[in-house]
Coordinates of C-alpha atoms in Angstrom, one line a residue:
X184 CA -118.3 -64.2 130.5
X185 CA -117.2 -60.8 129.9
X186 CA -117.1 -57.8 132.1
X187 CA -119.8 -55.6 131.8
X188 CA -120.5 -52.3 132.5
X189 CA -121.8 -52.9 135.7
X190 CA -119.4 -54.1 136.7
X191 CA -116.9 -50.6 135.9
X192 CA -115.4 -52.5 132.5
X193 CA -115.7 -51.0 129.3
X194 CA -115.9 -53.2 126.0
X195 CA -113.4 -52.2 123.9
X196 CA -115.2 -52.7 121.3
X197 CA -117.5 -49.4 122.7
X198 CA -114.2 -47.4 123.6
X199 CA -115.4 -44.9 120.4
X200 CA -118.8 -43.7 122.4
X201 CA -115.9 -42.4 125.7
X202 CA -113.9 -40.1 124.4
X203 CA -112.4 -37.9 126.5
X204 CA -113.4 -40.0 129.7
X205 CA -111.7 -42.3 131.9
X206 CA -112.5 -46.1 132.2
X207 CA -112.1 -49.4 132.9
X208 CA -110.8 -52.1 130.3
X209 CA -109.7 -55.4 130.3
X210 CA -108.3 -57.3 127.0
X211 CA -105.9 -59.4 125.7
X212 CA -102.6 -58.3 123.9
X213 CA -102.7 -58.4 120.0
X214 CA -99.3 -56.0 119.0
X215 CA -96.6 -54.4 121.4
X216 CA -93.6 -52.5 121.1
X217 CA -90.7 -52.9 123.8
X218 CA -90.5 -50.3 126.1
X219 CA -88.7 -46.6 124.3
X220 CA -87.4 -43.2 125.7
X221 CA -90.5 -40.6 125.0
X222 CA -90.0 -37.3 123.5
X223 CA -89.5 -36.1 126.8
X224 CA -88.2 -37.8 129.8
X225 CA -90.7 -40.5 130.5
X226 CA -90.1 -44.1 129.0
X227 CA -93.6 -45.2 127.0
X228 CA -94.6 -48.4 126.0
X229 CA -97.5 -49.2 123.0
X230 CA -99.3 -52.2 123.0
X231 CA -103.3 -53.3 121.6
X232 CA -105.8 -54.9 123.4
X233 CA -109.2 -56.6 121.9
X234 CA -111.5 -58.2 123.5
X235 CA -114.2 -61.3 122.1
X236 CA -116.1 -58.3 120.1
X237 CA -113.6 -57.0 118.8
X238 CA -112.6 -58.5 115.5
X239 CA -109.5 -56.4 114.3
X240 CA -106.5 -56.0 116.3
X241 CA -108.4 -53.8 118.6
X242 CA -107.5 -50.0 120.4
X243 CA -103.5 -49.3 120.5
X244 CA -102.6 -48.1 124.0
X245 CA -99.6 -45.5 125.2
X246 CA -98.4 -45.8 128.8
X247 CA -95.8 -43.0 130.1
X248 CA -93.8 -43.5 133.6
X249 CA -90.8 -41.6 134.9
X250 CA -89.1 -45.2 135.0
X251 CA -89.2 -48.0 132.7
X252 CA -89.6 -50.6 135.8
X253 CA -92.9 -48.7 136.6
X254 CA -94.6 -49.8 133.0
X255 CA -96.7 -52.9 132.1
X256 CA -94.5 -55.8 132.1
X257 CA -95.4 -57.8 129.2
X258 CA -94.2 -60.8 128.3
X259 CA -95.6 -61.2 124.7
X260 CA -98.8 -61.8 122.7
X261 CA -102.1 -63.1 124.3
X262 CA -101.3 -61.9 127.8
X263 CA -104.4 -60.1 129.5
X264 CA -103.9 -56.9 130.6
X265 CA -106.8 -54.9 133.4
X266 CA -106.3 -51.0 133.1
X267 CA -108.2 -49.2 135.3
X268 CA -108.8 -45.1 135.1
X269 CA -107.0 -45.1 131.5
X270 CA -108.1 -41.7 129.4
X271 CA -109.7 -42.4 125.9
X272 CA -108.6 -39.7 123.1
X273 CA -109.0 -39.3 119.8
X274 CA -105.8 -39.1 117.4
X275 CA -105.9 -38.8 113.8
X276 CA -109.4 -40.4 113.2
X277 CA -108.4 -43.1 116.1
X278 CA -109.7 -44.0 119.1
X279 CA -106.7 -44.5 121.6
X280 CA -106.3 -45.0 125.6
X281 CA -103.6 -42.9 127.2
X282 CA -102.2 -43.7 130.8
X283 CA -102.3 -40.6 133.6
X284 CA -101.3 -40.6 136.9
X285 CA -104.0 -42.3 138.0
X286 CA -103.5 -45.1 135.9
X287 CA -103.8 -48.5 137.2
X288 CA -102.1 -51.7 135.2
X289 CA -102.2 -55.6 135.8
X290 CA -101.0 -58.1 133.4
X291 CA -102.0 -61.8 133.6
X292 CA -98.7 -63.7 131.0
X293 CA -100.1 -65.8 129.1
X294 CA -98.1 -68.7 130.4
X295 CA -99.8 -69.0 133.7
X296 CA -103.2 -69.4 131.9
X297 CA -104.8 -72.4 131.3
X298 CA -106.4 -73.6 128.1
X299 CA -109.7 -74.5 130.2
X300 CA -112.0 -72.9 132.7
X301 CA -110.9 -74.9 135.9
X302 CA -113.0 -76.1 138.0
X303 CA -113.1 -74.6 141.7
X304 CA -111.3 -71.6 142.8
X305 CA -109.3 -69.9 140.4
X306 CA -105.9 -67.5 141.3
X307 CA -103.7 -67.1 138.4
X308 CA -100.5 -65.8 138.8
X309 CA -100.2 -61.7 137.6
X310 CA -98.0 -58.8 138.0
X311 CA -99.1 -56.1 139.5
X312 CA -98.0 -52.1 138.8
X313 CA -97.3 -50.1 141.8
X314 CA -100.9 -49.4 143.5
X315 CA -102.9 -51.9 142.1
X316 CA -105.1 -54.2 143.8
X317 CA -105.5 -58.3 143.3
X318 CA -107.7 -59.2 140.1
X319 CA -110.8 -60.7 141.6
X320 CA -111.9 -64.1 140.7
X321 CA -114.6 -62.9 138.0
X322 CA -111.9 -60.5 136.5
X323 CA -109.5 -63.8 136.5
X324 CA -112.1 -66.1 134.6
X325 CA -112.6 -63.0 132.2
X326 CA -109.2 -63.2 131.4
X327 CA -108.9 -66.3 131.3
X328 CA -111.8 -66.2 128.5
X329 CA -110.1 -63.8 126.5
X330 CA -107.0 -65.2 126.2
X331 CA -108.2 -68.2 125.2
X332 CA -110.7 -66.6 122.6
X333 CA -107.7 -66.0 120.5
X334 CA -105.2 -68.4 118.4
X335 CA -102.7 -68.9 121.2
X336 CA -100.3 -70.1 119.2
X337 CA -99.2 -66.4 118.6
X338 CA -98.2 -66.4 122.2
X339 CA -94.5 -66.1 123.4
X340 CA -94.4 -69.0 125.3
X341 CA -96.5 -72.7 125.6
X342 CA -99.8 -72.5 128.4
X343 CA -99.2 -73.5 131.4
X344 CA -101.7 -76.5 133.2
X345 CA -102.4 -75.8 136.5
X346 CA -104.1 -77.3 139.9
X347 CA -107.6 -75.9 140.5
X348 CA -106.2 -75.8 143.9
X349 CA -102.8 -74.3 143.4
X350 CA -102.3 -70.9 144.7
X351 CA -101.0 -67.8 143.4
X352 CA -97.7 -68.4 145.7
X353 CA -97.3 -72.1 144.7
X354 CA -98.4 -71.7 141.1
X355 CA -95.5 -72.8 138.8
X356 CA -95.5 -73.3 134.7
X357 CA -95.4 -77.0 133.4
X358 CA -92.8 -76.8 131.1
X359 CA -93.4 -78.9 127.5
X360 CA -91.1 -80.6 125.1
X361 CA -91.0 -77.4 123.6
X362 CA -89.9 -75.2 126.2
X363 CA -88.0 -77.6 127.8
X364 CA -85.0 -76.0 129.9
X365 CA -85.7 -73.0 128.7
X366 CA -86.6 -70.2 130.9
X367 CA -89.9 -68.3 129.8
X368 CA -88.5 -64.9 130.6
X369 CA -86.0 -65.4 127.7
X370 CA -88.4 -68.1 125.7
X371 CA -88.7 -66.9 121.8
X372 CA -91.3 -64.8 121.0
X373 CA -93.1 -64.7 117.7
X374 CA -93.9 -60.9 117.5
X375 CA -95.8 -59.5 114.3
X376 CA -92.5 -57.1 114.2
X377 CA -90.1 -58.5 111.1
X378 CA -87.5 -57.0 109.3
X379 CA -87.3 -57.3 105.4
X380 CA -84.7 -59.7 105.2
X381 CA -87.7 -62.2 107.0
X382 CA -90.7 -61.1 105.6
X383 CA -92.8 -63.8 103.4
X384 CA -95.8 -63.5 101.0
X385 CA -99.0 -63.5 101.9
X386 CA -97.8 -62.8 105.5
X387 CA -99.2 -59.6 107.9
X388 CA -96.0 -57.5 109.2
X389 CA -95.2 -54.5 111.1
X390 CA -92.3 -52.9 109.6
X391 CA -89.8 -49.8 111.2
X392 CA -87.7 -48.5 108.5
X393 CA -86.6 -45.9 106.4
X394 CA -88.3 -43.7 103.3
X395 CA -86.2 -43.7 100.0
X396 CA -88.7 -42.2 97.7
X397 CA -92.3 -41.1 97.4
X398 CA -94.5 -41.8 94.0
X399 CA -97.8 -40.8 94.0
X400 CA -100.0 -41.5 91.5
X401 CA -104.4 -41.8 91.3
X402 CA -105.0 -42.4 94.6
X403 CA -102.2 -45.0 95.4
X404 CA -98.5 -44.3 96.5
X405 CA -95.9 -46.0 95.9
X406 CA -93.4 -45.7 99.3
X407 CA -89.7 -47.0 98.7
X408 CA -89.0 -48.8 102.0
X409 CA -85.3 -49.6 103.4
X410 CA -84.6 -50.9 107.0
X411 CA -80.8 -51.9 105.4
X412 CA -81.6 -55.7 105.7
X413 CA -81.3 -57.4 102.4
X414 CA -84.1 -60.5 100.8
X415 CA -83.3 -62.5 98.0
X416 CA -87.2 -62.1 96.6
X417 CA -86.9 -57.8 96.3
X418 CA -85.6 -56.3 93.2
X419 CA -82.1 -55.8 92.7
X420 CA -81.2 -52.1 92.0
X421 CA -77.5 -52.0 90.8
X422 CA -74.9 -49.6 89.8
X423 CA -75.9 -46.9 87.2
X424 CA -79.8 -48.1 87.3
X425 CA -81.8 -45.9 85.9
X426 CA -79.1 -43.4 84.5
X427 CA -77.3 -42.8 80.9
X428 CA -74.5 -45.1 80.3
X429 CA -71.7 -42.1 80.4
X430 CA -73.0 -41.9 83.9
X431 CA -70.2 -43.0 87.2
X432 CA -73.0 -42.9 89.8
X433 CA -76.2 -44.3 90.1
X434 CA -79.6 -41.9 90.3
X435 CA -80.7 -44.1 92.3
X436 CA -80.1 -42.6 96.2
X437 CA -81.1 -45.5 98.4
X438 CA -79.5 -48.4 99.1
X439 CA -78.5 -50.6 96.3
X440 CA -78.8 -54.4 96.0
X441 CA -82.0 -56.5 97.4
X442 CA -82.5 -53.6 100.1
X443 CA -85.7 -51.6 99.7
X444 CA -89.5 -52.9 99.7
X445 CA -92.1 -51.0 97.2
X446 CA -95.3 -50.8 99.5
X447 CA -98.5 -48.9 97.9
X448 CA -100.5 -46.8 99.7
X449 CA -103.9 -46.8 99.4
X450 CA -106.5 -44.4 101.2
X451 CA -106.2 -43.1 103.6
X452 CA -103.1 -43.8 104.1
X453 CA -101.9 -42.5 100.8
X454 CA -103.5 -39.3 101.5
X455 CA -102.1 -39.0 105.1
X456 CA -98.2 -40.1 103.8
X457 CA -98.6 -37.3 100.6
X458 CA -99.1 -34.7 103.2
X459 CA -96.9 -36.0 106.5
X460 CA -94.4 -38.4 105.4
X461 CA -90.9 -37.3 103.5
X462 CA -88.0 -38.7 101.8
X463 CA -85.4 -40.0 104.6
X464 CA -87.9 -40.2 107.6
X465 CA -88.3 -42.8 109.6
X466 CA -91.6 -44.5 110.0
X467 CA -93.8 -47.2 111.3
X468 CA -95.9 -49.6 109.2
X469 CA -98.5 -51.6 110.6
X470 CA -100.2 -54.3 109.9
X471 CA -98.4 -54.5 106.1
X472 CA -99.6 -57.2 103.6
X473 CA -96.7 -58.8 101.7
X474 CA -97.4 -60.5 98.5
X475 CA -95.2 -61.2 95.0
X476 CA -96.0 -58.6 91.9
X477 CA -96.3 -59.2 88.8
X478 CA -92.6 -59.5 88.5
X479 CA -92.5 -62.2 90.9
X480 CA -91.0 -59.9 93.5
X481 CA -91.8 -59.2 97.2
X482 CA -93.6 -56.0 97.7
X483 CA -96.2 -54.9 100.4
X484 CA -99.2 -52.8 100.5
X485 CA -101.8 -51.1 103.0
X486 CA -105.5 -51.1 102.1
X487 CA -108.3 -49.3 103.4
X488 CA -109.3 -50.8 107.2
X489 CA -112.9 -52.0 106.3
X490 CA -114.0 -52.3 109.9
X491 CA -112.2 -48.6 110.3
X492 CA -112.2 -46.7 106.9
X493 CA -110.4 -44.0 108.9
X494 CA -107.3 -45.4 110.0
X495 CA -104.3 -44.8 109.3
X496 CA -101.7 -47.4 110.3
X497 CA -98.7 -45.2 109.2
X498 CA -96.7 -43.6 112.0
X499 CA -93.5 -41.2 111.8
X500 CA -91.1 -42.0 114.0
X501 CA -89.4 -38.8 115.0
X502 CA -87.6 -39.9 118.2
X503 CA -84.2 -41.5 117.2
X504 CA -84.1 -43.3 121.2
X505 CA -86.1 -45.7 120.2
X506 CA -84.5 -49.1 120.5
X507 CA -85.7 -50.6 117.0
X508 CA -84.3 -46.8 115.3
X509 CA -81.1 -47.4 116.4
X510 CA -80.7 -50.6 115.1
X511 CA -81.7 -49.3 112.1
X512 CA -79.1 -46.5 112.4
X513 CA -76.4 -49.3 113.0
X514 CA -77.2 -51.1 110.0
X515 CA -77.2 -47.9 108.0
X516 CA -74.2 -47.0 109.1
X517 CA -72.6 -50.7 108.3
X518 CA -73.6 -50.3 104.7
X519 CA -72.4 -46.9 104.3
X520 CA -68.9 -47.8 105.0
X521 CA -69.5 -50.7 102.6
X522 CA -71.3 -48.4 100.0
X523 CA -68.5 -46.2 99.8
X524 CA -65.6 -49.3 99.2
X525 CA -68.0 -50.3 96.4
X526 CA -68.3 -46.7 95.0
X527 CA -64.9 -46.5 94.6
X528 CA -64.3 -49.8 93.0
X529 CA -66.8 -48.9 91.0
X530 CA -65.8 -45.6 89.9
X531 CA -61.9 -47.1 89.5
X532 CA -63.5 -50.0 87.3
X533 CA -65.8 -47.6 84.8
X534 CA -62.8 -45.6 84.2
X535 CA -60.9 -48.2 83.5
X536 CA -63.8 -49.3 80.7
X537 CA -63.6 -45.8 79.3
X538 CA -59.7 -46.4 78.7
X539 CA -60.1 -49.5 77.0
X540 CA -63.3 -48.0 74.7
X541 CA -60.8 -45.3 73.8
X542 CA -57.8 -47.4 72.9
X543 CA -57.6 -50.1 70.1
X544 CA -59.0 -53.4 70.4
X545 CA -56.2 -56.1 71.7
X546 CA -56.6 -58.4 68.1
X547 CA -56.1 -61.8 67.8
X548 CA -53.3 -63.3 65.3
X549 CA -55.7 -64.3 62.2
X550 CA -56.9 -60.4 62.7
X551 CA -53.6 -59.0 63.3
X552 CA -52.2 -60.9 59.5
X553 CA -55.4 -59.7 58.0
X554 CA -54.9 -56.1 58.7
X555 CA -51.2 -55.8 57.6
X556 CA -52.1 -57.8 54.6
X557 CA -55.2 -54.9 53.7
X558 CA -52.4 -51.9 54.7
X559 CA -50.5 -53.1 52.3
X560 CA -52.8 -53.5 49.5
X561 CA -53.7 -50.1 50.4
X562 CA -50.3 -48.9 50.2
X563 CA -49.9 -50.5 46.7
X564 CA -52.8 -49.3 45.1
X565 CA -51.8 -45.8 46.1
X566 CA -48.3 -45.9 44.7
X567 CA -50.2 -47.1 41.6
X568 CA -52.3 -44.1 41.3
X569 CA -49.3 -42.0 41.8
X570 CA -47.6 -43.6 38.7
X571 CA -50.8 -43.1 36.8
X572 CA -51.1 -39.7 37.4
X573 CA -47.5 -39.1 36.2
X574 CA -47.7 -40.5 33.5
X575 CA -50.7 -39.1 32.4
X576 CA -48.5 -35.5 32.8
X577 CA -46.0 -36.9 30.7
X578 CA -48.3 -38.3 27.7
X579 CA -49.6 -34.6 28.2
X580 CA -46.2 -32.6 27.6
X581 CA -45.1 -34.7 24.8
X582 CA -48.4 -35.0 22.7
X583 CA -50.0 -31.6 23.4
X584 CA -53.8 -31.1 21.6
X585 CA -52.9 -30.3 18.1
X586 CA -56.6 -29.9 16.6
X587 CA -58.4 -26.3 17.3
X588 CA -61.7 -26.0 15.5
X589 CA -62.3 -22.5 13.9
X590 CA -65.7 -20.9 13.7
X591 CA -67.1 -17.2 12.2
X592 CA -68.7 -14.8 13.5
X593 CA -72.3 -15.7 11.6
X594 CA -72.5 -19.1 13.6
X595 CA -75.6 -19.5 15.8
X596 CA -74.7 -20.2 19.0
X597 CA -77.1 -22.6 19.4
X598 CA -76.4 -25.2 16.5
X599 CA -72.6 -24.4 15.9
X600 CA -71.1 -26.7 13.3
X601 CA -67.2 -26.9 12.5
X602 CA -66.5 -25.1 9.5
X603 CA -66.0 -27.7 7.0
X604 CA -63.7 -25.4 4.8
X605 CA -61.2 -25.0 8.0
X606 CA -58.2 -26.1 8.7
X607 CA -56.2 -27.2 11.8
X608 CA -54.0 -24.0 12.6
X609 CA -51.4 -26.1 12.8
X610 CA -50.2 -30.0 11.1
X611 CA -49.9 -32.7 13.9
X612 CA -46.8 -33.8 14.7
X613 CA -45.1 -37.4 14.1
X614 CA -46.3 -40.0 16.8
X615 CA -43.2 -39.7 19.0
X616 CA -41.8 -43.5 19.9
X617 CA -43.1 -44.3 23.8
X618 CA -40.9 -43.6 26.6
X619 CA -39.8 -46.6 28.6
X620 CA -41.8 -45.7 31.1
X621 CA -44.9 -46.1 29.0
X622 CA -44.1 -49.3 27.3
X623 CA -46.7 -51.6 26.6
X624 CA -47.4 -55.1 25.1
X625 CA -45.8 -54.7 21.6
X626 CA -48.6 -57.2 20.5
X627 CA -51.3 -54.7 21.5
X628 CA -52.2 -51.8 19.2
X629 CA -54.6 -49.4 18.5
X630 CA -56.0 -48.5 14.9
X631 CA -55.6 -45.0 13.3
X632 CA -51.8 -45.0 14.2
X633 CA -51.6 -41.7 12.3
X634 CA -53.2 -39.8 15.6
X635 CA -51.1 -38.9 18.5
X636 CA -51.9 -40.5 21.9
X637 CA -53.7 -37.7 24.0
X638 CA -54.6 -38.6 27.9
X639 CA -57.8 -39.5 29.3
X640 CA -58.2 -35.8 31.3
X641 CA -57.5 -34.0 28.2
X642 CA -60.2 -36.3 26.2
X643 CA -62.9 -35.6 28.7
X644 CA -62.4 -31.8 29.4
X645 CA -63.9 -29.1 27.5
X646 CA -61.4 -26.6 26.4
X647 CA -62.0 -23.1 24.5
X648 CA -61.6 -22.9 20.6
X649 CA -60.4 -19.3 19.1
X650 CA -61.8 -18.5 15.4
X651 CA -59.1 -16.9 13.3
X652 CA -61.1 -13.9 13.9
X653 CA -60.5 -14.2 17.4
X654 CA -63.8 -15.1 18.7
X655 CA -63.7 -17.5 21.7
X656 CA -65.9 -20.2 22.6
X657 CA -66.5 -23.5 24.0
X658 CA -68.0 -26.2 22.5
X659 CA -70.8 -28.6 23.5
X660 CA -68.9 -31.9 21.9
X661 CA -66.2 -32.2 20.0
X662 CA -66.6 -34.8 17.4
X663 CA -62.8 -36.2 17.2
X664 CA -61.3 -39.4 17.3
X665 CA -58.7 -39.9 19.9
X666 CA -55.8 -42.5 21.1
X667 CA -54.4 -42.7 24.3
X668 CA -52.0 -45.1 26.5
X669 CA -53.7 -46.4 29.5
X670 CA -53.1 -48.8 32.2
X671 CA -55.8 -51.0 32.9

């Protein structure tokens, strides 16, 4: 049976309606952290507590001592824990308990409690903080009720069966085939803490790690989350991603390869990341859902707390002591020293591909034959034009135009006609015999042998024609049959 009030226990289910009062509360552990160096000079510890009313992780708890042996030695997940004159305070929407100097702390492990009520006389073994009395035998059944009003299988070590008659002094854990030869100070516990590289989908997580980049968008935020451990399931973000291709570095700016986690942010803790949490900081994620995306990759997300529409399980982590932040820090710096190696091979090897872009292609043999065979029909048919085109200079000088049209004065310009009363102003020439340049197929010739070969640019052009009176003009067409030598 639970404590009551009567009896100077809270529930913490009721820990809301005592703010800013001190109280009694027993509960069993849900979430810890290891003990840290606070901002100041105290060491801290944070762990939850819930009790059988409580159906979410229940009320997160700070406790500050000048030494770190003076703190509540917990072993791991479903141990009890009795605080007695612990202050209740309200931060950022959340109800949380806060040791003082006053503060009182027991813990009952969860290894010394037994899965059944016993019968008789009950004294489980506990550890007690300096100050604090013996649990009484209704506080020990209490705890005993709470631990067990949980999935023990979360706990850090196997339960223990005990004698109803065995003592606190003689008590002793029956060890199982599982913890066999193990000691339970250094048994394995299954903490709710992961790190990337171990997270699963559909799996609950608190993560410690680092921002990359912020997205916000209609209410949801996208948060880019590194802790420098790498998954096979994230998205791979590779050299030059997201950049131009004349680019040599990446935009990206966080760590490349399977490293960072996409986790949207919905309210309130997209509102309360938009206005507190900034690129590079380090922060705390509670209680993250991982899942696959439509892209069948890992990525994790906080909803709204339905029980508590306030909360906000984001927490900026501002004191570098922490034990989890300097592991973080290590592997940071691990993969910086291996960033940079890669960012020079990288930067060696797209040079390199600029090079080769800019030289010729290495071709193959057949490629090689092919292109000197083109170059030299290329070469040939431009030392064919070139004989063309002096030859067409020669047929020019040797068989100048002999016929010039002459007009009068009265001719409208419009419809001008050749005079048919006029002459040539002077008599063609005899057809001079080829050169041997120009010889041709002696089989091959052309009728109207009486007209002198002319060249094809003199045929085509359009040439002024002088009247005997001295009037100059050009024609539209000339109406004159013409012979020339060409090569076909």
């Amino acid at each position: 049976m639970p404590l009551n009030n009567s009896q100077g226990f809270v529930p913490i289910s009721s820990l809301s309606s005592y703010v800013n009062q001190e109280v009694n509360v027993i509960g069993v552990v849900t979430d810890f952290l290891p003990a840290a160096r606070s901002k100041g000079t105290d060491w801290t510890c944070n762990f939850r507590l819930a009790d059988e009313r409580t159906y979410d992780d229940g009320v997160k708890f700070r406790y500050f001592k000048p030494m770190e042996a003076e703190l509540p030695q917990l072993e791991g997940i479903s141990d009890v824990v009795i605080l007695q004159k612990v202050k209740i305070t309200q931060w950022s929407g959340m109800v949380v308990g806060i040791s003082s100097r006053n503060t009182l702390w027991t813990v009952c492990p969860a290894t010394f409690i037994p899965q059944s009520m016993p019968i008789g006389r009950i004294n489980l073994k506990c550890i007690r903080g300096k100050g604090s009395s013996a649990p009484t035998e209704e506080q020990m059944r209490s705890a005993i009720e709470l631990c067990n009003s949980r999935d023990r299988t979360c706990s850090s070590t196997s339960p223990t069966t005990i004698d109803p008659s065995a003592t606190a002094q003689t008590l002793t854990p029956v060890a199982t085939p599982s913890t066999a030869g193990v000691s339970s100070s250094i048994a394995t516990r299954r903490e709710k803490f992961a790190l990337v590289k171990d997270v699963q989908p559909e799996m609950y997580y608190d993560l410690v790690g680092q921002v990359v980049k912020t997205y916000p968008g209609n209410g949801v935020l996208e948060l880019y989350f590194t802790d420098y451990t790498s998954n096979s399931l994230l998205f791979n973000y590779g050299w030059g991603h997201g950049d131009n291709e004349t680019s040599t570095l990446p935009k990206w700016r966080g760590p490349l390869g399977k490293h960072t986690l996409t986790v949207s942010l919905f309210p309130p803790h997209s509102y309360y990341a938009q206005s507190n949490v900034e690129e590079d900081q380090y922060i705390f994620l509670r209680n993250t859902r991982i899942k696959y995306s439509k892209d069948s990759k890992l990525e994790g997300s906080l909803h709204t707390d339905r029980r508590n529409p306030d909360r906000v399980d984001i927490t900026v982590i501002k004191d570098t002591n922490n034990d989890r932040v300097k592991d973080l820090l290590r592997r940071k710096l691990e993969y910086t020293k291996q960033f940079s190696r890669q960012k020079d091979a990288f930067i060696s090897m797209n040079e390199g591909q600029k090079r080769k872009q800019t030289e010729e292609p290495k071709l193959s043999k057949h490629q090689a034959r092919r292109k000197r065979k083109r170059e030299r029909e290329e070469e040939t048919q431009k030392k064919k034009q070139q004989v063309t085109a002096s030859d067409d200079e020669e047929v020019d000088k040797e068989n100048p135009d002999p016929f010039r049209i002459h007009i009068t004065p009265n001719m409208n310009s419009k419809t001008r006609q050749p005079d048919n009363n006029s002459t040539p102003a002077t008599s063609p020439p005899p057809e001079k015999p080829p050169s041997k340049a120009n010889s041709l197929n002696e089989n091959i010739r052309a009728s109207h042998l009486d007209i002198p070969t002319r060249s094809l640019t003199s045929i085509l052009s359009y040439e002024d024609f002088t009247s005997p009176e001295g009037l100059t003009c050009v024609l539209p067409f000339r109406n004159v049959k013409s012979r020339g030598t060409f090569r076909v």
